[in-house]
Every structure is written in C-alpha cells, then in structure tokens.
C-alpha cells in the first residue's frame, strides 16, 4: 500500500528526503535553513565523503574525538548487556551512521551509550542532524523504532545548562507518556547539568509551581497543565526555542488542539517545532501550514507499517471471549501482554474475570486516581505482573520492551487506534503477536482496517509457532 495517499500535496518525504541523502549541497539547496548554524557546518564537514573528512590520513571524527582523553571517557561508559534478540529492518536498515558523527557533547554520548543505544535507528539518523540545524520537522515512523530518542537527543544537545530558563518543551497526550519521556530525557542527560521537569494534570499544582521557581531547562507535560501554569505566569516560555509534539496527531485532536495553539503563542517567533507520530491524518495539514511553514518531512512508513508483528483474528461470539482468552493464555508463550477493551467498565470487569481464572493481572484506565495509575504503570513496566488490561489510554507511545503479545478483546473502531494498539508489541524492531477477537459486528470494521493499513489479519491457526513472536 502507498501511504503517500495519507498526505496532502506538499507532505511528500521519503526517507532522507532525496536531496539530503546524496548531496553535500543539501543545506544550500534547502530554503529557510540557517546557513551559519554551528552544528550544520560541523556536521557537513564530517559527512562521509564531505569536505574535511580526511586530513593527513585521519578522519575529522578522529581529530575531534581521539584526543588524549578520548579513550578514558569511553572506558568509563557502563554499557548494559547487548540485546541479541532478532530485530526487523525497521531499526536495522540504517545508513551506518554513528552517534559520534553528529558532534554531540561527550557527556550526552555517555548517556546515550549507557542507555543501551549502540547506533542510531533509521528515524534517529534522519531526525537528529536535521533537528540540530534548527529546521521544523514533520516525522512519521512506526511505533517502537526510536522516535523518543530522535527528538530527546537534539533537544538535550541544544540546551545551554548555564541559562536557567526553559529552553525545550515536549508535549504529550497522556500522563504515562509524560513520565516515560521525562525519564528517557533524564537517563540520556544523566551526565549533563540539565534540569528536567514533568508536569501533568491530576498532580499537585502547588508542587509544580514551587518546582518552576527553581531551575528548569526542559519541560515535559500534557498541554492543559503546561498552559495552566503558563497563564499563571510561573511557566515562562519566552525563551523556549524548541517545541516537540509527540503523538502529534492526538495532540491535534479537538481535545488538545486549542491548548496547543494557545501555548505556541507564548513561544518566541523563531521557535522550532518538531512533530512526531506514527499516523498523520490530513487534518494536520492546516496546522502544518500555519505553524511549520515548509518543514523537513520524514516518512519511514511506506512499507514498514506493521513489520515484525504477526496478526491473527479469532471469530467468536461475545459470550465466548473469556473462554477464548483463557485458551490463549494457556497456549501462548507470553512474556507480558496488553489486553485492550473499548470502555472503562469492560476493563474492570475483564480484569476481575482474568484474576478469577488464576492469572496475574493489572488494569489501568483514565478514571483511576493518578497515584494509582502511576503505581500500576511502574509495577507493570518492572515486570511485577504478566498481563495488563486497559483502554486506549495506553496506546500512545508506551514503551515496554517485554510486551510480545497484544490482544484486542474488543476490536478498535479506527485504523489509527489499531496501529497504535498493535504497536505496543514488537518494540524497537523485535517480534510481536497481535490476536483480535472478532464478533459478527466487527467483520466489516476489520476489513476496512486491513484495507486502510494495507495489511492482512489472518485467521488464527490451531497452533502458533513461537518463532514468529519469541525470537
């Protein structure tokens, strides 16, 4: 399927954008890109085959980094054990770049390697050098391919820790994603003197106000809470030069868009906006035209929509769903699973049934107290429980590497929701399994989603080969 149809004219953008990949003159050809940006010039000089790559037989990279202390800092890096699981080409089909090619601060490089990142994934290769030039970006890539680091790394690189003002704001649609994103920023920037703050609804406003009277360089949060603090005059965004919108299509839904637009009015005129998501409906075009002008468009979704995730359906009656779920639990090799329902009441009811069947189970939904939600999210992420039942609250950006099975107990209503739900498995190129319980009423919906996503959901076989989701 050609996903280009999802873009309005002007939204074209294959991986690398054509001119960028092959031409050393990309920055001269690209309108609106700052010509005197330090990162831009250094990166150009370091490009393979570019001017300044070799001097006296040594690479520019070697001259920049192989000083007398370079081996010392690399020796101090405490890398986690390598992940040797099978990975799909979503994360392996790279140009072969290294993080050091982007001339990042040494302290940031240490955080990147200690986080377990060895080399940039495709979305990171495309986004990081462009973001460092100050360009606006509209980036589309599959769930679980490293989008968070693709914007966190340039954000951390561009922050001046000596300036005690908010310089980067990252907007996300859910509280759980805000906590997760802020944690990634803290881990990547652990050797930098950068103060990261997270703020969301459902938490103490007084605590947030007190925190903002201290130093904050990078702010992560939900639009409503950040706007509230900004209107109160305690969250000052007049020197915030970078705004990141993660899960941008959700942030531009009627629920969030008014707050996002109002927030942008508080930013300086020369601010940079980065928009990331796995899906960009055509409604994004009006926002793009108004606030991003002519952004650099990255689209890595032409053929990689659901690669690595095996999808099955089981045709059942509503009263058979619990029995079918019990059978799946007994037959599948589940590391961790996420089970989706379409309503809060069904989440609580199903969690009770699963517990009665004798399986460990947590549940989470938007009507729970925030402290309870935080505890469930933290405990599930740390492996305290094998199964989690939830609403679509949990479809956006939640990254739990151990999840290898997603079960749609209730089938979603839209292709975007299906894509985000299924994307909770198979994180960062690993294999995953999706099982959909389909009733008579769901059959046309499933057909439409298959057609829109250009994918095939196959009938579940009597036995599922573990190799398709456990390698």
Coordinates of C-alpha atoms in Angstrom, one line a residue:
X1 CA 0.0 0.0 0.0
X2 CA 1.2 3.5 -0.8
X3 CA 0.9 5.6 2.4
X4 CA 1.6 8.7 0.5
X5 CA -2.1 9.0 0.0
X6 CA -2.4 10.0 3.6
X7 CA -0.6 13.2 2.9
X8 CA -1.9 16.4 1.3
X9 CA 0.2 17.8 -1.5
X10 CA 3.4 19.1 0.0
X11 CA 3.6 16.3 2.5
X12 CA 5.9 14.2 0.4
X13 CA 9.0 12.9 2.1
X14 CA 10.8 9.6 1.6
X15 CA 13.5 8.5 3.9
X16 CA 16.1 11.2 3.9
X17 CA 14.1 13.4 1.6
X18 CA 16.0 12.9 -1.6
X19 CA 18.5 15.8 -1.8
X20 CA 19.7 15.3 1.7
X21 CA 21.0 11.7 1.2
X22 CA 23.1 12.2 -1.8
X23 CA 24.1 15.8 -2.0
X24 CA 26.7 17.7 0.1
X25 CA 24.9 20.8 -1.0
X26 CA 21.6 19.9 0.7
X27 CA 21.8 22.8 3.2
X28 CA 22.5 25.3 0.4
X29 CA 19.5 24.0 -1.6
X30 CA 17.1 23.8 1.3
X31 CA 15.2 27.1 1.6
X32 CA 14.8 28.6 5.1
X33 CA 17.6 26.6 6.8
X34 CA 20.0 28.7 8.8
X35 CA 23.4 28.9 7.0
X36 CA 25.5 29.9 9.9
X37 CA 24.4 27.2 12.4
X38 CA 27.5 25.7 14.1
X39 CA 26.1 22.1 14.1
X40 CA 25.2 22.3 10.5
X41 CA 28.7 23.3 9.4
X42 CA 30.4 20.8 11.6
X43 CA 28.1 18.0 10.5
X44 CA 28.6 18.9 6.9
X45 CA 32.4 18.7 7.3
X46 CA 32.1 15.3 8.9
X47 CA 29.8 13.7 6.4
X48 CA 31.3 10.6 4.7
X49 CA 33.0 11.9 1.5
X50 CA 32.3 15.5 2.5
X51 CA 34.9 18.3 2.7
X52 CA 37.2 18.0 5.6
X53 CA 36.6 14.3 6.2
X54 CA 40.3 13.4 5.7
X55 CA 43.3 15.3 6.8
X56 CA 46.6 13.6 6.7
X57 CA 45.0 10.2 6.7
X58 CA 42.9 10.8 9.8
X59 CA 39.2 11.3 9.8
X60 CA 37.7 14.5 11.0
X61 CA 35.9 12.5 13.6
X62 CA 39.2 11.1 14.8
X63 CA 40.6 14.6 15.2
X64 CA 37.5 15.8 17.1
X65 CA 37.4 12.9 19.5
X66 CA 40.6 11.0 19.6
X67 CA 42.4 13.4 21.9
X68 CA 44.5 12.1 24.8
X69 CA 41.4 11.6 27.0
X70 CA 39.0 10.1 24.5
X71 CA 39.8 6.5 25.4
X72 CA 39.4 7.4 29.1
X73 CA 35.8 8.6 28.7
X74 CA 34.8 5.6 26.6
X75 CA 36.3 3.3 29.2
X76 CA 34.1 4.9 31.8
X77 CA 30.9 4.2 29.9
X78 CA 28.9 1.5 31.7
X79 CA 27.0 -0.1 28.8
X80 CA 24.2 -2.5 29.6
X81 CA 24.5 -6.1 28.2
X82 CA 23.8 -6.2 24.5
X83 CA 20.3 -7.2 23.3
X84 CA 20.8 -10.1 21.0
X85 CA 17.1 -10.7 20.1
X86 CA 16.1 -10.7 16.5
X87 CA 15.3 -7.3 15.0
X88 CA 13.4 -6.3 11.9
X89 CA 14.6 -3.9 9.3
X90 CA 12.6 -1.0 10.9
X91 CA 15.6 -0.5 13.1
X92 CA 18.4 -2.3 11.3
X93 CA 18.1 -0.8 7.8
X94 CA 20.4 2.2 8.6
X95 CA 23.0 4.2 6.6
X96 CA 25.6 3.1 9.1
X97 CA 25.9 6.4 11.0
X98 CA 27.3 6.6 14.5
X99 CA 26.1 8.9 17.3
X100 CA 29.6 10.4 17.3
X101 CA 29.0 11.5 13.7
X102 CA 26.6 14.2 14.9
X103 CA 29.3 16.0 17.0
X104 CA 27.3 15.7 20.2
X105 CA 28.6 16.7 23.6
X106 CA 30.7 14.0 25.2
X107 CA 28.5 13.9 28.3
X108 CA 25.5 13.3 26.1
X109 CA 27.2 10.5 24.2
X110 CA 28.0 8.8 27.5
X111 CA 24.3 8.9 28.4
X112 CA 23.3 7.5 25.0
X113 CA 25.7 4.6 25.3
X114 CA 24.8 3.9 28.9
X115 CA 21.1 3.8 27.9
X116 CA 22.0 0.9 25.7
X117 CA 21.8 2.7 22.3
X118 CA 24.6 1.4 20.1
X119 CA 23.9 3.1 16.7
X120 CA 21.1 5.4 15.5
X121 CA 17.9 3.8 14.2
X122 CA 16.6 5.0 10.8
X123 CA 14.3 7.6 12.4
X124 CA 17.2 8.9 14.5
X125 CA 19.5 9.0 11.5
X126 CA 17.1 11.2 9.7
X127 CA 15.9 13.4 12.5
X128 CA 18.9 14.2 14.7
X129 CA 21.1 16.1 12.2
X130 CA 18.1 18.0 10.7
X131 CA 16.8 19.0 14.2
X132 CA 20.3 20.2 15.1
X133 CA 20.1 22.8 12.2
X134 CA 17.0 24.4 13.7
X135 CA 14.6 23.2 11.0
X136 CA 11.0 22.4 11.6
X137 CA 10.3 18.6 11.2
X138 CA 7.2 16.5 10.4
X139 CA 8.3 12.9 11.0
X140 CA 6.3 9.8 10.6
X141 CA 7.7 6.4 11.7
X142 CA 6.4 3.1 13.1
X143 CA 5.8 2.7 16.8
X144 CA 8.8 1.4 18.7
X145 CA 11.6 2.4 16.3
X146 CA 13.2 5.1 18.5
X147 CA 11.2 8.2 17.9
X148 CA 11.6 9.4 21.5
X149 CA 15.3 9.5 21.4
X150 CA 15.1 11.0 17.9
X151 CA 13.9 14.3 19.5
X152 CA 15.3 14.0 23.0
X153 CA 18.9 13.8 21.8
X154 CA 18.9 17.0 19.7
X155 CA 16.8 18.7 22.5
X156 CA 19.4 17.9 25.1
X157 CA 22.3 18.8 22.8
X158 CA 20.9 22.3 22.1
X159 CA 20.2 23.2 25.8
X160 CA 22.6 25.6 27.4
X161 CA 22.8 24.5 31.0
X162 CA 24.2 27.9 32.0
X163 CA 21.0 29.6 31.1
X164 CA 18.4 29.0 33.8
X165 CA 15.3 29.2 31.6
X166 CA 13.0 26.7 29.9
X167 CA 14.6 26.1 26.5
X168 CA 12.7 23.0 25.3
X169 CA 9.1 21.9 25.9
X170 CA 7.9 18.4 25.0
X171 CA 4.1 18.0 24.7
X172 CA 2.5 14.5 25.0
X173 CA -1.2 13.5 25.2
X174 CA -1.1 11.3 28.3
X175 CA 0.3 11.3 31.8
X176 CA 2.0 8.0 31.5
X177 CA 3.8 9.0 28.3
X178 CA 4.9 12.3 30.0
X179 CA 6.5 10.3 32.9
X180 CA 8.2 7.9 30.4
X181 CA 9.5 10.6 28.2
X182 CA 10.9 12.6 31.1
X183 CA 12.6 9.5 32.4
X184 CA 14.3 9.0 28.9
X185 CA 15.5 12.6 29.0
X186 CA 16.9 12.2 32.5
X187 CA 18.7 9.0 31.6
X188 CA 20.2 10.3 28.3
X189 CA 21.2 13.6 30.0
X190 CA 22.4 12.0 33.3
X191 CA 26.0 13.4 32.8
X192 CA 24.7 16.8 31.7
X193 CA 23.8 19.6 34.2
X194 CA 20.3 19.8 32.7
X195 CA 17.2 20.0 34.9
X196 CA 14.2 18.1 33.6
X197 CA 10.7 18.6 34.9
X198 CA 7.5 16.7 34.2
X199 CA 4.0 18.2 34.8
X200 CA 0.6 16.7 34.1
X201 CA -3.0 17.0 35.2
X202 CA -4.1 15.1 38.2
X203 CA -1.0 16.0 40.3
X204 CA -0.4 18.8 42.8
X205 CA -0.4 22.2 41.1
X206 CA 1.2 23.8 44.1
X207 CA 4.2 21.3 43.8
X208 CA 4.6 22.2 40.2
X209 CA 4.6 26.0 40.9
X210 CA 7.2 25.5 43.6
X211 CA 9.4 23.4 41.2
X212 CA 9.2 26.1 38.5
X213 CA 10.7 28.7 40.9
X214 CA 13.8 26.5 40.7
X215 CA 15.9 25.9 37.6
X216 CA 14.2 24.1 34.8
X217 CA 15.7 23.6 31.3
X218 CA 13.5 21.0 29.8
X219 CA 9.8 20.7 30.5
X220 CA 7.7 17.6 29.6
X221 CA 4.0 17.6 30.1
X222 CA 0.4 17.5 28.9
X223 CA -0.8 20.6 27.1
X224 CA -3.6 21.6 29.6
X225 CA -1.4 21.6 32.6
X226 CA 1.5 23.5 30.9
X227 CA -0.9 26.1 29.6
X228 CA -2.4 26.5 33.1
X229 CA 1.0 27.1 34.6
X230 CA 1.9 29.5 31.7
X231 CA -1.3 31.6 32.2
X232 CA -0.5 31.8 35.9
X233 CA 2.8 33.4 35.0
X234 CA 5.0 30.8 36.6
X235 CA 5.9 28.8 33.5
X236 CA 7.8 31.2 31.3
X237 CA 8.2 30.1 27.7
X238 CA 9.5 33.3 26.1
X239 CA 13.0 31.7 25.7
X240 CA 11.8 28.3 24.8
X241 CA 13.3 27.8 21.3
X242 CA 12.2 24.2 20.7
X243 CA 8.7 22.7 20.9
X244 CA 8.3 18.9 20.4
X245 CA 4.9 17.4 19.8
X246 CA 5.0 13.6 20.4
X247 CA 2.0 11.6 19.2
X248 CA 1.2 14.8 17.2
X249 CA -2.0 13.5 15.6
X250 CA -3.5 13.0 19.0
X251 CA -2.3 16.5 20.2
X252 CA -4.2 18.0 17.2
X253 CA -7.5 16.3 18.0
X254 CA -10.3 18.5 19.3
X255 CA -9.4 17.6 22.9
X256 CA -6.0 19.1 22.8
X257 CA -5.6 21.4 19.7
X258 CA -6.9 24.6 21.3
X259 CA -4.5 24.3 24.2
X260 CA -1.6 23.5 21.9
X261 CA -2.3 26.6 19.7
X262 CA -2.6 28.9 22.7
X263 CA 0.7 27.6 24.1
X264 CA 2.5 28.3 20.8
X265 CA 1.5 32.0 21.1
X266 CA 3.7 32.1 24.3
X267 CA 6.8 30.9 22.4
X268 CA 9.3 33.2 20.7
X269 CA 8.8 33.9 17.0
X270 CA 12.0 32.0 16.0
X271 CA 10.9 28.8 17.8
X272 CA 11.5 25.4 16.2
X273 CA 8.6 22.8 16.1
X274 CA 9.2 19.0 15.8
X275 CA 6.1 16.9 15.2
X276 CA 6.4 13.1 15.5
X277 CA 3.8 10.3 15.2
X278 CA 3.0 7.0 13.5
X279 CA -0.1 8.4 11.9
X280 CA -0.7 11.9 10.3
X281 CA -4.3 12.4 9.2
X282 CA -4.9 15.1 6.6
X283 CA -6.3 17.4 9.3
X284 CA -2.7 18.0 10.3
X285 CA -2.1 20.0 7.1
X286 CA -3.8 23.2 8.2
X287 CA -1.8 23.2 11.4
X288 CA 1.4 22.5 9.5
X289 CA 0.8 25.3 7.0
X290 CA 0.2 27.8 9.8
X291 CA 2.9 27.0 12.3
X292 CA 5.6 25.0 10.4
X293 CA 5.8 26.7 7.0
X294 CA 7.8 24.3 4.9
X295 CA 9.1 21.6 7.3
X296 CA 11.5 18.9 6.6
X297 CA 9.3 15.8 6.0
X298 CA 10.4 12.4 7.1
X299 CA 8.2 9.4 6.2
X300 CA 9.5 6.0 7.1
X301 CA 6.1 4.3 6.9
X302 CA 5.7 3.5 3.2
X303 CA 6.4 -0.2 3.7
X304 CA 7.2 -0.6 7.4
X305 CA 3.7 -0.2 8.9
X306 CA 3.4 -3.4 10.9
X307 CA 6.6 -5.2 10.1
X308 CA 7.6 -7.9 12.6
X309 CA 4.1 -8.2 14.1
X310 CA 2.1 -11.3 13.2
X311 CA -1.6 -10.6 13.2
X312 CA -4.4 -13.1 13.7
X313 CA -8.2 -12.9 14.3
X314 CA -10.4 -15.4 16.1
X315 CA -14.1 -15.2 15.0
X316 CA -16.1 -15.6 18.3
X317 CA -19.4 -14.7 19.9
X318 CA -19.4 -12.2 22.7
X319 CA -20.1 -14.8 25.3
X320 CA -17.2 -16.9 24.1
X321 CA -14.5 -14.2 24.5
X322 CA -13.5 -15.1 28.1
X323 CA -13.1 -18.8 27.2
X324 CA -11.1 -17.8 24.1
X325 CA -8.8 -15.6 26.2
X326 CA -8.3 -18.4 28.7
X327 CA -7.2 -20.7 25.8
X328 CA -4.8 -18.1 24.5
X329 CA -3.2 -17.7 28.0
X330 CA -2.7 -21.5 28.2
X331 CA -1.2 -21.9 24.7
X332 CA 0.9 -18.8 24.1
X333 CA 4.4 -18.1 25.3
X334 CA 3.7 -14.7 26.9
X335 CA 6.4 -12.5 28.3
X336 CA 4.0 -9.8 29.0
X337 CA 0.7 -9.0 27.3
X338 CA -1.5 -5.9 27.0
X339 CA -5.3 -6.6 26.5
X340 CA -7.4 -3.8 25.1
X341 CA -11.1 -3.0 25.8
X342 CA -13.2 -0.2 24.5
X343 CA -14.6 1.1 27.8
X344 CA -13.6 1.6 31.4
X345 CA -16.4 -0.7 32.7
X346 CA -15.3 -3.6 30.5
X347 CA -11.6 -3.1 31.6
X348 CA -12.5 -3.6 35.3
X349 CA -14.9 -6.5 34.6
X350 CA -12.4 -8.3 32.4
X351 CA -9.5 -7.8 34.9
X352 CA -11.8 -9.4 37.6
X353 CA -12.5 -12.4 35.3
X354 CA -8.8 -12.9 34.4
X355 CA -7.9 -12.9 38.1
X356 CA -10.7 -15.4 38.8
X357 CA -9.2 -17.7 36.1
X358 CA -6.0 -17.7 38.2
X359 CA -3.8 -15.4 36.1
X360 CA -1.9 -12.4 37.4
X361 CA -3.5 -9.2 36.1
X362 CA -3.3 -5.4 36.5
X363 CA -5.7 -2.9 34.9
X364 CA -5.4 0.8 34.1
X365 CA -7.8 3.5 32.8
X366 CA -8.3 7.2 32.8
X367 CA -10.8 7.3 35.6
X368 CA -8.3 5.9 38.2
X369 CA -6.6 8.2 40.6
X370 CA -3.3 9.4 39.2
X371 CA -1.2 7.9 42.0
X372 CA -2.8 4.5 41.4
X373 CA -2.2 4.8 37.6
X374 CA 1.5 5.7 38.2
X375 CA 1.9 2.7 40.5
X376 CA 0.3 0.3 38.1
X377 CA 2.4 1.6 35.2
X378 CA 5.6 1.4 37.2
X379 CA 5.0 -2.1 38.5
X380 CA 3.9 -3.5 35.2
X381 CA 6.9 -1.9 33.5
X382 CA 9.2 -3.5 36.1
X383 CA 7.7 -7.0 35.4
X384 CA 5.6 -7.3 38.6
X385 CA 2.7 -8.7 36.6
X386 CA 2.3 -10.6 33.3
X387 CA -1.0 -9.1 31.9
X388 CA -2.4 -5.6 31.8
X389 CA -6.0 -4.8 30.8
X390 CA -6.5 -1.2 29.6
X391 CA -8.4 1.3 27.5
X392 CA -6.9 3.2 24.6
X393 CA -5.2 5.4 27.3
X394 CA -2.3 3.0 26.9
X395 CA -2.0 3.1 23.1
X396 CA 0.1 6.2 22.8
X397 CA 3.9 5.8 22.9
X398 CA 4.1 3.5 25.9
X399 CA 7.3 1.5 25.5
X400 CA 7.6 -1.7 27.5
X401 CA 10.2 -3.9 25.8
X402 CA 9.0 -7.2 27.4
X403 CA 5.5 -7.0 25.8
X404 CA 5.4 -9.5 23.0
X405 CA 1.6 -10.1 22.8
X406 CA -1.3 -7.7 22.3
X407 CA -4.9 -8.9 22.5
X408 CA -7.8 -6.8 21.2
X409 CA -10.5 -8.2 23.5
X410 CA -12.7 -5.5 21.9
X411 CA -11.8 -4.7 18.3
X412 CA -10.9 -1.0 17.8
X413 CA -13.0 1.3 15.7
X414 CA -10.3 3.0 13.6
X415 CA -7.2 2.1 11.7
X416 CA -5.1 4.6 13.7
X417 CA -6.2 3.1 17.0
X418 CA -5.5 -0.4 15.7
X419 CA -2.0 0.7 14.6
X420 CA -1.1 2.2 17.9
X421 CA -2.5 -0.7 19.9
X422 CA -0.7 -3.4 17.9
X423 CA 2.4 -1.2 18.1
X424 CA 2.7 -1.9 21.9
X425 CA 4.3 -5.2 20.9
X426 CA 7.4 -5.7 18.8
X427 CA 9.1 -2.7 20.3
X428 CA 12.3 -1.4 18.6
X429 CA 12.3 -4.0 15.8
X430 CA 11.6 -7.0 18.0
X431 CA 8.9 -9.5 17.0
X432 CA 5.4 -9.4 18.4
X433 CA 2.0 -11.1 18.1
X434 CA -1.5 -9.5 17.8
X435 CA -4.7 -11.5 18.4
X436 CA -8.0 -9.9 17.7
X437 CA -11.3 -11.3 19.0
X438 CA -13.8 -10.6 16.2
X439 CA -17.6 -10.7 16.6
X440 CA -20.1 -10.6 13.8
X441 CA -20.5 -6.9 14.2
X442 CA -16.7 -6.3 13.8
X443 CA -16.3 -8.1 10.5
X444 CA -16.7 -5.0 8.2
X445 CA -14.6 -2.9 10.6
X446 CA -11.7 -5.4 10.3
X447 CA -12.0 -5.4 6.5
X448 CA -11.8 -1.6 6.4
X449 CA -8.8 -1.5 8.7
X450 CA -7.0 -4.1 6.6
X451 CA -7.7 -2.1 3.5
X452 CA -6.6 1.2 5.0
X453 CA -3.4 -0.1 6.5
X454 CA -2.5 -2.4 3.5
X455 CA -2.1 -5.3 5.9
X456 CA -3.6 -8.8 6.3
X457 CA -5.1 -10.2 9.5
X458 CA -5.1 -13.9 9.2
X459 CA -7.4 -16.5 10.8
X460 CA -5.7 -17.9 13.9
X461 CA -4.2 -21.4 13.4
X462 CA -4.6 -24.3 15.9
X463 CA -1.0 -23.8 17.0
X464 CA 1.1 -20.6 16.7
X465 CA 4.8 -21.0 16.0
X466 CA 6.7 -19.4 18.8
X467 CA 9.4 -18.3 16.4
X468 CA 7.1 -15.6 15.0
X469 CA 6.9 -13.7 18.3
X470 CA 9.5 -15.0 20.7
X471 CA 12.9 -14.8 18.9

